[in-house]
């Protein structure tokens, strides 16, 4: 699903940036994918995806 229509960024691209590039906040995400740099409508959704991906990673580490 597209999160940022201005730059054509998907939820999968954001999840991948968090998991593989160590992105931990919106500022870092903007540096990688430009998310939120135009109209800003995608910021809230992008933040939620960053947060849920980090939570998923920490739960996975606890289990393993
Ligand atoms: Fe992301 Fe416009 S939808 S900057």
JSON list of N, CA and C and ligand atoms in Angstrom, two decimals:
[
{"chain": "A", "resi": 1, "resn": "UNK", "atom": "N", "xyz": [0.85, -1.18, 0.00]},
{"chain": "A", "resi": 1, "resn": "UNK", "atom": "CA", "xyz": [0.00, 0.00, 0.00]},
{"chain": "A", "resi": 1, "resn": "UNK", "atom": "C", "xyz": [0.90, 1.24, 0.00]},
{"chain": "A", "resi": 2, "resn": "UNK", "atom": "N", "xyz": [0.43, 2.25, -0.75]},
{"chain": "A", "resi": 2, "resn": "UNK", "atom": "CA", "xyz": [1.20, 3.50, -0.77]},
{"chain": "A", "resi": 2, "resn": "UNK", "atom": "C", "xyz": [0.93, 4.32, 0.49]},
{"chain": "A", "resi": 3, "resn": "UNK", "atom": "N", "xyz": [1.98, 4.74, 1.13]},
{"chain": "A", "resi": 3, "resn": "UNK", "atom": "CA", "xyz": [1.86, 5.62, 2.30]},
{"chain": "A", "resi": 3, "resn": "UNK", "atom": "C", "xyz": [2.09, 7.06, 1.87]},
{"chain": "A", "resi": 4, "resn": "UNK", "atom": "N", "xyz": [3.13, 7.27, 1.09]},
{"chain": "A", "resi": 4, "resn": "UNK", "atom": "CA", "xyz": [3.46, 8.61, 0.62]},
{"chain": "A", "resi": 4, "resn": "UNK", "atom": "C", "xyz": [3.21, 8.69, -0.89]},
{"chain": "A", "resi": 5, "resn": "UNK", "atom": "N", "xyz": [2.13, 9.37, -1.24]},
{"chain": "A", "resi": 5, "resn": "UNK", "atom": "CA", "xyz": [1.77, 9.49, -2.65]},
{"chain": "A", "resi": 5, "resn": "UNK", "atom": "C", "xyz": [2.71, 10.44, -3.39]},
{"chain": "A", "resi": 6, "resn": "UNK", "atom": "N", "xyz": [3.22, 11.42, -2.72]},
{"chain": "A", "resi": 6, "resn": "UNK", "atom": "CA", "xyz": [4.10, 12.41, -3.38]},
{"chain": "A", "resi": 6, "resn": "UNK", "atom": "C", "xyz": [5.37, 11.77, -3.91]},
{"chain": "A", "resi": 7, "resn": "UNK", "atom": "N", "xyz": [5.90, 10.79, -3.17]},
{"chain": "A", "resi": 7, "resn": "UNK", "atom": "CA", "xyz": [7.15, 10.16, -3.57]},
{"chain": "A", "resi": 7, "resn": "UNK", "atom": "C", "xyz": [7.00, 8.69, -3.90]},
{"chain": "A", "resi": 8, "resn": "UNK", "atom": "N", "xyz": [5.76, 8.18, -3.87]},
{"chain": "A", "resi": 8, "resn": "UNK", "atom": "CA", "xyz": [5.51, 6.79, -4.24]},
{"chain": "A", "resi": 8, "resn": "UNK", "atom": "C", "xyz": [6.16, 5.79, -3.31]},
{"chain": "A", "resi": 9, "resn": "UNK", "atom": "N", "xyz": [6.07, 6.06, -2.01]},
{"chain": "A", "resi": 9, "resn": "UNK", "atom": "CA", "xyz": [6.71, 5.18, -1.02]},
{"chain": "A", "resi": 9, "resn": "UNK", "atom": "C", "xyz": [5.65, 4.27, -0.39]},
{"chain": "A", "resi": 10, "resn": "UNK", "atom": "N", "xyz": [5.95, 2.98, -0.35]},
{"chain": "A", "resi": 10, "resn": "UNK", "atom": "CA", "xyz": [5.01, 2.00, 0.20]},
{"chain": "A", "resi": 10, "resn": "UNK", "atom": "C", "xyz": [5.33, 1.67, 1.65]},
{"chain": "A", "resi": 11, "resn": "UNK", "atom": "N", "xyz": [4.36, 1.02, 2.31]},
{"chain": "A", "resi": 11, "resn": "UNK", "atom": "CA", "xyz": [4.59, 0.57, 3.68]},
{"chain": "A", "resi": 11, "resn": "UNK", "atom": "C", "xyz": [5.73, -0.45, 3.73]},
{"chain": "A", "resi": 12, "resn": "UNK", "atom": "N", "xyz": [5.85, -1.27, 2.70]},
{"chain": "A", "resi": 12, "resn": "UNK", "atom": "CA", "xyz": [6.94, -2.26, 2.66]},
{"chain": "A", "resi": 12, "resn": "UNK", "atom": "C", "xyz": [8.30, -1.59, 2.59]},
{"chain": "A", "resi": 13, "resn": "UNK", "atom": "N", "xyz": [8.39, -0.49, 1.83]},
{"chain": "A", "resi": 13, "resn": "UNK", "atom": "CA", "xyz": [9.66, 0.23, 1.72]},
{"chain": "A", "resi": 13, "resn": "UNK", "atom": "C", "xyz": [10.04, 0.83, 3.07]},
{"chain": "A", "resi": 14, "resn": "UNK", "atom": "N", "xyz": [9.05, 1.31, 3.81]},
{"chain": "A", "resi": 14, "resn": "UNK", "atom": "CA", "xyz": [9.33, 1.88, 5.14]},
{"chain": "A", "resi": 14, "resn": "UNK", "atom": "C", "xyz": [9.77, 0.78, 6.10]},
{"chain": "A", "resi": 15, "resn": "UNK", "atom": "N", "xyz": [9.05, -0.32, 6.09]},
{"chain": "A", "resi": 15, "resn": "UNK", "atom": "CA", "xyz": [9.42, -1.45, 6.96]},
{"chain": "A", "resi": 15, "resn": "UNK", "atom": "C", "xyz": [10.83, -1.93, 6.64]},
{"chain": "A", "resi": 16, "resn": "UNK", "atom": "N", "xyz": [11.15, -2.00, 5.37]},
{"chain": "A", "resi": 16, "resn": "UNK", "atom": "CA", "xyz": [12.49, -2.43, 4.95]},
{"chain": "A", "resi": 16, "resn": "UNK", "atom": "C", "xyz": [13.56, -1.44, 5.42]},
{"chain": "A", "resi": 17, "resn": "UNK", "atom": "N", "xyz": [13.25, -0.15, 5.35]},
{"chain": "A", "resi": 17, "resn": "UNK", "atom": "CA", "xyz": [14.22, 0.86, 5.80]},
{"chain": "A", "resi": 17, "resn": "UNK", "atom": "C", "xyz": [14.49, 0.73, 7.30]},
{"chain": "A", "resi": 18, "resn": "UNK", "atom": "N", "xyz": [13.45, 0.41, 8.06]},
{"chain": "A", "resi": 18, "resn": "UNK", "atom": "CA", "xyz": [13.62, 0.24, 9.51]},
{"chain": "A", "resi": 18, "resn": "UNK", "atom": "C", "xyz": [14.44, -1.02, 9.79]},
{"chain": "A", "resi": 19, "resn": "UNK", "atom": "N", "xyz": [14.09, -2.11, 9.12]},
{"chain": "A", "resi": 19, "resn": "UNK", "atom": "CA", "xyz": [14.73, -3.39, 9.41]},
{"chain": "A", "resi": 19, "resn": "UNK", "atom": "C", "xyz": [16.16, -3.47, 8.86]},
{"chain": "A", "resi": 20, "resn": "UNK", "atom": "N", "xyz": [16.38, -2.92, 7.69]},
{"chain": "A", "resi": 20, "resn": "UNK", "atom": "CA", "xyz": [17.67, -3.13, 7.03]},
{"chain": "A", "resi": 20, "resn": "UNK", "atom": "C", "xyz": [18.61, -1.94, 7.11]},
{"chain": "A", "resi": 21, "resn": "UNK", "atom": "N", "xyz": [18.06, -0.73, 7.21]},
{"chain": "A", "resi": 21, "resn": "UNK", "atom": "CA", "xyz": [18.92, 0.45, 7.26]},
{"chain": "A", "resi": 21, "resn": "UNK", "atom": "C", "xyz": [18.97, 1.07, 8.65]},
{"chain": "A", "resi": 22, "resn": "UNK", "atom": "N", "xyz": [18.22, 0.48, 9.60]},
{"chain": "A", "resi": 22, "resn": "UNK", "atom": "CA", "xyz": [18.27, 0.97, 10.97]},
{"chain": "A", "resi": 22, "resn": "UNK", "atom": "C", "xyz": [17.56, 2.29, 11.19]},
{"chain": "A", "resi": 23, "resn": "UNK", "atom": "N", "xyz": [16.62, 2.62, 10.31]},
{"chain": "A", "resi": 23, "resn": "UNK", "atom": "CA", "xyz": [15.85, 3.86, 10.47]},
{"chain": "A", "resi": 23, "resn": "UNK", "atom": "C", "xyz": [15.00, 3.76, 11.74]},
{"chain": "A", "resi": 24, "resn": "UNK", "atom": "N", "xyz": [15.06, 4.81, 12.57]},
{"chain": "A", "resi": 24, "resn": "UNK", "atom": "CA", "xyz": [14.34, 4.76, 13.84]},
{"chain": "A", "resi": 24, "resn": "UNK", "atom": "C", "xyz": [13.39, 5.91, 14.06]},
{"chain": "A", "resi": 25, "resn": "UNK", "atom": "N", "xyz": [13.37, 6.88, 13.17]},
{"chain": "A", "resi": 25, "resn": "UNK", "atom": "CA", "xyz": [12.46, 8.02, 13.33]},
{"chain": "A", "resi": 25, "resn": "UNK", "atom": "C", "xyz": [12.20, 8.66, 11.96]},
{"chain": "A", "resi": 26, "resn": "UNK", "atom": "N", "xyz": [11.29, 9.64, 11.97]},
{"chain": "A", "resi": 26, "resn": "UNK", "atom": "CA", "xyz": [10.88, 10.27, 10.71]},
{"chain": "A", "resi": 26, "resn": "UNK", "atom": "C", "xyz": [12.02, 11.03, 10.03]},
{"chain": "A", "resi": 27, "resn": "UNK", "atom": "N", "xyz": [12.87, 11.66, 10.82]},
{"chain": "A", "resi": 27, "resn": "UNK", "atom": "CA", "xyz": [13.98, 12.41, 10.23]},
{"chain": "A", "resi": 27, "resn": "UNK", "atom": "C", "xyz": [14.89, 11.47, 9.43]},
{"chain": "A", "resi": 28, "resn": "UNK", "atom": "N", "xyz": [15.19, 10.31, 10.01]},
{"chain": "A", "resi": 28, "resn": "UNK", "atom": "CA", "xyz": [16.03, 9.34, 9.30]},
{"chain": "A", "resi": 28, "resn": "UNK", "atom": "C", "xyz": [15.30, 8.76, 8.09]},
{"chain": "A", "resi": 29, "resn": "UNK", "atom": "N", "xyz": [13.99, 8.55, 8.25]},
{"chain": "A", "resi": 29, "resn": "UNK", "atom": "CA", "xyz": [13.21, 8.02, 7.12]},
{"chain": "A", "resi": 29, "resn": "UNK", "atom": "C", "xyz": [13.20, 9.01, 5.96]},
{"chain": "A", "resi": 30, "resn": "UNK", "atom": "N", "xyz": [13.08, 10.29, 6.28]},
{"chain": "A", "resi": 30, "resn": "UNK", "atom": "CA", "xyz": [13.09, 11.32, 5.23]},
{"chain": "A", "resi": 30, "resn": "UNK", "atom": "C", "xyz": [14.43, 11.33, 4.50]},
{"chain": "A", "resi": 31, "resn": "UNK", "atom": "N", "xyz": [15.51, 11.10, 5.22]},
{"chain": "A", "resi": 31, "resn": "UNK", "atom": "CA", "xyz": [16.82, 11.07, 4.59]},
{"chain": "A", "resi": 31, "resn": "UNK", "atom": "C", "xyz": [16.94, 9.89, 3.62]},
{"chain": "A", "resi": 32, "resn": "UNK", "atom": "N", "xyz": [16.26, 8.78, 3.93]},
{"chain": "A", "resi": 32, "resn": "UNK", "atom": "CA", "xyz": [16.34, 7.60, 3.08]},
{"chain": "A", "resi": 32, "resn": "UNK", "atom": "C", "xyz": [15.35, 7.65, 1.92]},
{"chain": "A", "resi": 33, "resn": "UNK", "atom": "N", "xyz": [14.09, 8.06, 2.21]},
{"chain": "A", "resi": 33, "resn": "UNK", "atom": "CA", "xyz": [13.03, 7.88, 1.21]},
{"chain": "A", "resi": 33, "resn": "UNK", "atom": "C", "xyz": [12.28, 9.16, 0.85]},
{"chain": "A", "resi": 34, "resn": "UNK", "atom": "N", "xyz": [12.61, 10.28, 1.45]},
{"chain": "A", "resi": 34, "resn": "UNK", "atom": "CA", "xyz": [11.94, 11.56, 1.21]},
{"chain": "A", "resi": 34, "resn": "UNK", "atom": "C", "xyz": [10.51, 11.62, 1.75]},
{"chain": "A", "resi": 35, "resn": "UNK", "atom": "N", "xyz": [10.09, 10.61, 2.52]},
{"chain": "A", "resi": 35, "resn": "UNK", "atom": "CA", "xyz": [8.72, 10.58, 3.04]},
{"chain": "A", "resi": 35, "resn": "UNK", "atom": "C", "xyz": [8.42, 11.84, 3.83]},
{"chain": "A", "resi": 36, "resn": "UNK", "atom": "N", "xyz": [7.31, 12.49, 3.53]},
{"chain": "A", "resi": 36, "resn": "UNK", "atom": "CA", "xyz": [6.89, 13.67, 4.29]},
{"chain": "A", "resi": 36, "resn": "UNK", "atom": "C", "xyz": [7.53, 14.97, 3.86]},
{"chain": "A", "resi": 37, "resn": "UNK", "atom": "N", "xyz": [8.37, 14.94, 2.85]},
{"chain": "A", "resi": 37, "resn": "UNK", "atom": "CA", "xyz": [9.11, 16.15, 2.47]},
{"chain": "A", "resi": 37, "resn": "UNK", "atom": "C", "xyz": [8.31, 17.08, 1.56]},
{"chain": "A", "resi": 38, "resn": "UNK", "atom": "N", "xyz": [7.14, 16.63, 1.10]},
{"chain": "A", "resi": 38, "resn": "UNK", "atom": "CA", "xyz": [6.34, 17.48, 0.20]},
{"chain": "A", "resi": 38, "resn": "UNK", "atom": "C", "xyz": [5.12, 18.03, 0.93]},
{"chain": "A", "resi": 39, "resn": "UNK", "atom": "N", "xyz": [4.01, 17.29, 0.93]},
{"chain": "A", "resi": 39, "resn": "UNK", "atom": "CA", "xyz": [2.77, 17.81, 1.54]},
{"chain": "A", "resi": 39, "resn": "UNK", "atom": "C", "xyz": [2.65, 17.47, 3.02]},
{"chain": "A", "resi": 40, "resn": "UNK", "atom": "N", "xyz": [3.31, 16.39, 3.45]},
{"chain": "A", "resi": 40, "resn": "UNK", "atom": "CA", "xyz": [3.29, 16.01, 4.86]},
{"chain": "A", "resi": 40, "resn": "UNK", "atom": "C", "xyz": [2.10, 15.18, 5.30]},
{"chain": "A", "resi": 41, "resn": "UNK", "atom": "N", "xyz": [1.19, 14.84, 4.39]},
{"chain": "A", "resi": 41, "resn": "UNK", "atom": "CA", "xyz": [0.00, 14.07, 4.76]},
{"chain": "A", "resi": 41, "resn": "UNK", "atom": "C", "xyz": [0.33, 12.65, 5.22]},
{"chain": "A", "resi": 42, "resn": "UNK", "atom": "N", "xyz": [1.48, 12.16, 4.83]},
{"chain": "A", "resi": 42, "resn": "UNK", "atom": "CA", "xyz": [1.84, 10.78, 5.13]},
{"chain": "A", "resi": 42, "resn": "UNK", "atom": "C", "xyz": [2.58, 10.61, 6.45]},
{"chain": "A", "resi": 43, "resn": "UNK", "atom": "N", "xyz": [2.88, 11.70, 7.13]},
{"chain": "A", "resi": 43, "resn": "UNK", "atom": "CA", "xyz": [3.76, 11.64, 8.29]},
{"chain": "A", "resi": 43, "resn": "UNK", "atom": "C", "xyz": [3.20, 10.74, 9.40]},
{"chain": "A", "resi": 44, "resn": "UNK", "atom": "N", "xyz": [1.92, 10.91, 9.71]},
{"chain": "A", "resi": 44, "resn": "UNK", "atom": "CA", "xyz": [1.33, 10.15, 10.81]},
{"chain": "A", "resi": 44, "resn": "UNK", "atom": "C", "xyz": [1.37, 8.64, 10.50]},
{"chain": "A", "resi": 45, "resn": "UNK", "atom": "N", "xyz": [0.99, 8.29, 9.30]},
{"chain": "A", "resi": 45, "resn": "UNK", "atom": "CA", "xyz": [1.00, 6.87, 8.92]},
{"chain": "A", "resi": 45, "resn": "UNK", "atom": "C", "xyz": [2.42, 6.32, 8.91]},
{"chain": "A", "resi": 46, "resn": "UNK", "atom": "N", "xyz": [3.37, 7.09, 8.40]},
{"chain": "A", "resi": 46, "resn": "UNK", "atom": "CA", "xyz": [4.76, 6.64, 8.37]},
{"chain": "A", "resi": 46, "resn": "UNK", "atom": "C", "xyz": [5.29, 6.42, 9.78]},
{"chain": "A", "resi": 47, "resn": "UNK", "atom": "N", "xyz": [4.94, 7.31, 10.70]},
{"chain": "A", "resi": 47, "resn": "UNK", "atom": "CA", "xyz": [5.37, 7.16, 12.09]},
{"chain": "A", "resi": 47, "resn": "UNK", "atom": "C", "xyz": [4.81, 5.88, 12.71]},
{"chain": "A", "resi": 48, "resn": "UNK", "atom": "N", "xyz": [3.54, 5.60, 12.42]},
{"chain": "A", "resi": 48, "resn": "UNK", "atom": "CA", "xyz": [2.91, 4.38, 12.94]},
{"chain": "A", "resi": 48, "resn": "UNK", "atom": "C", "xyz": [3.62, 3.13, 12.41]},
{"chain": "A", "resi": 49, "resn": "UNK", "atom": "N", "xyz": [4.02, 3.16, 11.15]},
{"chain": "A", "resi": 49, "resn": "UNK", "atom": "CA", "xyz": [4.69, 1.99, 10.57]},
{"chain": "A", "resi": 49, "resn": "UNK", "atom": "C", "xyz": [6.08, 1.83, 11.19]},
{"chain": "A", "resi": 50, "resn": "UNK", "atom": "N", "xyz": [6.79, 2.94, 11.38]},
{"chain": "A", "resi": 50, "resn": "UNK", "atom": "CA", "xyz": [8.10, 2.86, 12.06]},
{"chain": "A", "resi": 50, "resn": "UNK", "atom": "C", "xyz": [7.92, 2.25, 13.45]},
{"chain": "A", "resi": 51, "resn": "UNK", "atom": "N", "xyz": [6.96, 2.78, 14.21]},
{"chain": "A", "resi": 51, "resn": "UNK", "atom": "CA", "xyz": [6.75, 2.32, 15.59]},
{"chain": "A", "resi": 51, "resn": "UNK", "atom": "C", "xyz": [6.39, 0.84, 15.63]},
{"chain": "A", "resi": 52, "resn": "UNK", "atom": "N", "xyz": [5.46, 0.41, 14.79]},
{"chain": "A", "resi": 52, "resn": "UNK", "atom": "CA", "xyz": [5.03, -0.98, 14.84]},
{"chain": "A", "resi": 52, "resn": "UNK", "atom": "C", "xyz": [6.14, -1.92, 14.38]},
{"chain": "A", "resi": 53, "resn": "UNK", "atom": "N", "xyz": [6.96, -1.48, 13.44]},
{"chain": "A", "resi": 53, "resn": "UNK", "atom": "CA", "xyz": [8.07, -2.33, 12.98]},
{"chain": "A", "resi": 53, "resn": "UNK", "atom": "C", "xyz": [9.11, -2.47, 14.09]},
{"chain": "A", "resi": 54, "resn": "UNK", "atom": "N", "xyz": [9.40, -1.39, 14.80]},
{"chain": "A", "resi": 54, "resn": "UNK", "atom": "CA", "xyz": [10.36, -1.46, 15.90]},
{"chain": "A", "resi": 54, "resn": "UNK", "atom": "C", "xyz": [9.82, -2.36, 17.01]},
{"chain": "A", "resi": 55, "resn": "UNK", "atom": "N", "xyz": [8.53, -2.25, 17.31]},
{"chain": "A", "resi": 55, "resn": "UNK", "atom": "CA", "xyz": [7.92, -3.10, 18.35]},
{"chain": "A", "resi": 55, "resn": "UNK", "atom": "C", "xyz": [7.99, -4.56, 17.92]},
{"chain": "A", "resi": 56, "resn": "UNK", "atom": "N", "xyz": [7.66, -4.84, 16.67]},
{"chain": "A", "resi": 56, "resn": "UNK", "atom": "CA", "xyz": [7.74, -6.22, 16.16]},
{"chain": "A", "resi": 56, "resn": "UNK", "atom": "C", "xyz": [9.15, -6.76, 16.29]},
{"chain": "A", "resi": 57, "resn": "UNK", "atom": "N", "xyz": [10.16, -5.93, 15.96]},
{"chain": "A", "resi": 57, "resn": "UNK", "atom": "CA", "xyz": [11.56, -6.38, 16.06]},
{"chain": "A", "resi": 57, "resn": "UNK", "atom": "C", "xyz": [11.93, -6.69, 17.49]},
{"chain": "A", "resi": 58, "resn": "UNK", "atom": "N", "xyz": [11.50, -5.85, 18.44]},
{"chain": "A", "resi": 58, "resn": "UNK", "atom": "CA", "xyz": [11.88, -6.06, 19.84]},
{"chain": "A", "resi": 58, "resn": "UNK", "atom": "C", "xyz": [11.19, -7.30, 20.39]},
{"chain": "A", "resi": 59, "resn": "UNK", "atom": "N", "xyz": [9.94, -7.57, 19.98]},
{"chain": "A", "resi": 59, "resn": "UNK", "atom": "CA", "xyz": [9.25, -8.79, 20.42]},
{"chain": "A", "resi": 59, "resn": "UNK", "atom": "C", "xyz": [9.95, -10.02, 19.86]},
{"chain": "A", "resi": 60, "resn": "UNK", "atom": "N", "xyz": [10.39, -9.92, 18.61]},
{"chain": "A", "resi": 60, "resn": "UNK", "atom": "CA", "xyz": [11.09, -11.06, 17.99]},
{"chain": "A", "resi": 60, "resn": "UNK", "atom": "C", "xyz": [12.38, -11.34, 18.74]},
{"chain": "A", "resi": 61, "resn": "UNK", "atom": "N", "xyz": [13.10, -10.29, 19.13]},
{"chain": "A", "resi": 61, "resn": "UNK", "atom": "CA", "xyz": [14.36, -10.49, 19.86]},
{"chain": "A", "resi": 61, "resn": "UNK", "atom": "C", "xyz": [14.11, -11.12, 21.23]},
{"chain": "A", "resi": 62, "resn": "UNK", "atom": "N", "xyz": [13.00, -10.75, 21.89]},
{"chain": "A", "resi": 62, "resn": "UNK", "atom": "CA", "xyz": [12.68, -11.31, 23.20]},
{"chain": "A", "resi": 62, "resn": "UNK", "atom": "C", "xyz": [12.41, -12.81, 23.09]},
{"chain": "A", "resi": 63, "resn": "UNK", "atom": "N", "xyz": [11.72, -13.20, 22.03]},
{"chain": "A", "resi": 63, "resn": "UNK", "atom": "CA", "xyz": [11.35, -14.61, 21.85]},
{"chain": "A", "resi": 63, "resn": "UNK", "atom": "C", "xyz": [12.58, -15.46, 21.53]},
{"chain": "A", "resi": 64, "resn": "UNK", "atom": "N", "xyz": [13.51, -14.89, 20.75]},
{"chain": "A", "resi": 64, "resn": "UNK", "atom": "CA", "xyz": [14.66, -15.66, 20.30]},
{"chain": "A", "resi": 64, "resn": "UNK", "atom": "C", "xyz": [15.81, -15.68, 21.30]},
{"chain": "B", "resi": 1, "resn": "LIG", "atom": "FE1", "xyz": [4.11, 12.08, 1.58]},
{"chain": "B", "resi": 1, "resn": "LIG", "atom": "FE2", "xyz": [2.91, 14.08, 0.38]},
{"chain": "B", "resi": 1, "resn": "LIG", "atom": "S1", "xyz": [2.12, 12.10, 0.74]},
{"chain": "B", "resi": 1, "resn": "LIG", "atom": "S2", "xyz": [4.85, 14.09, 1.29]}
]
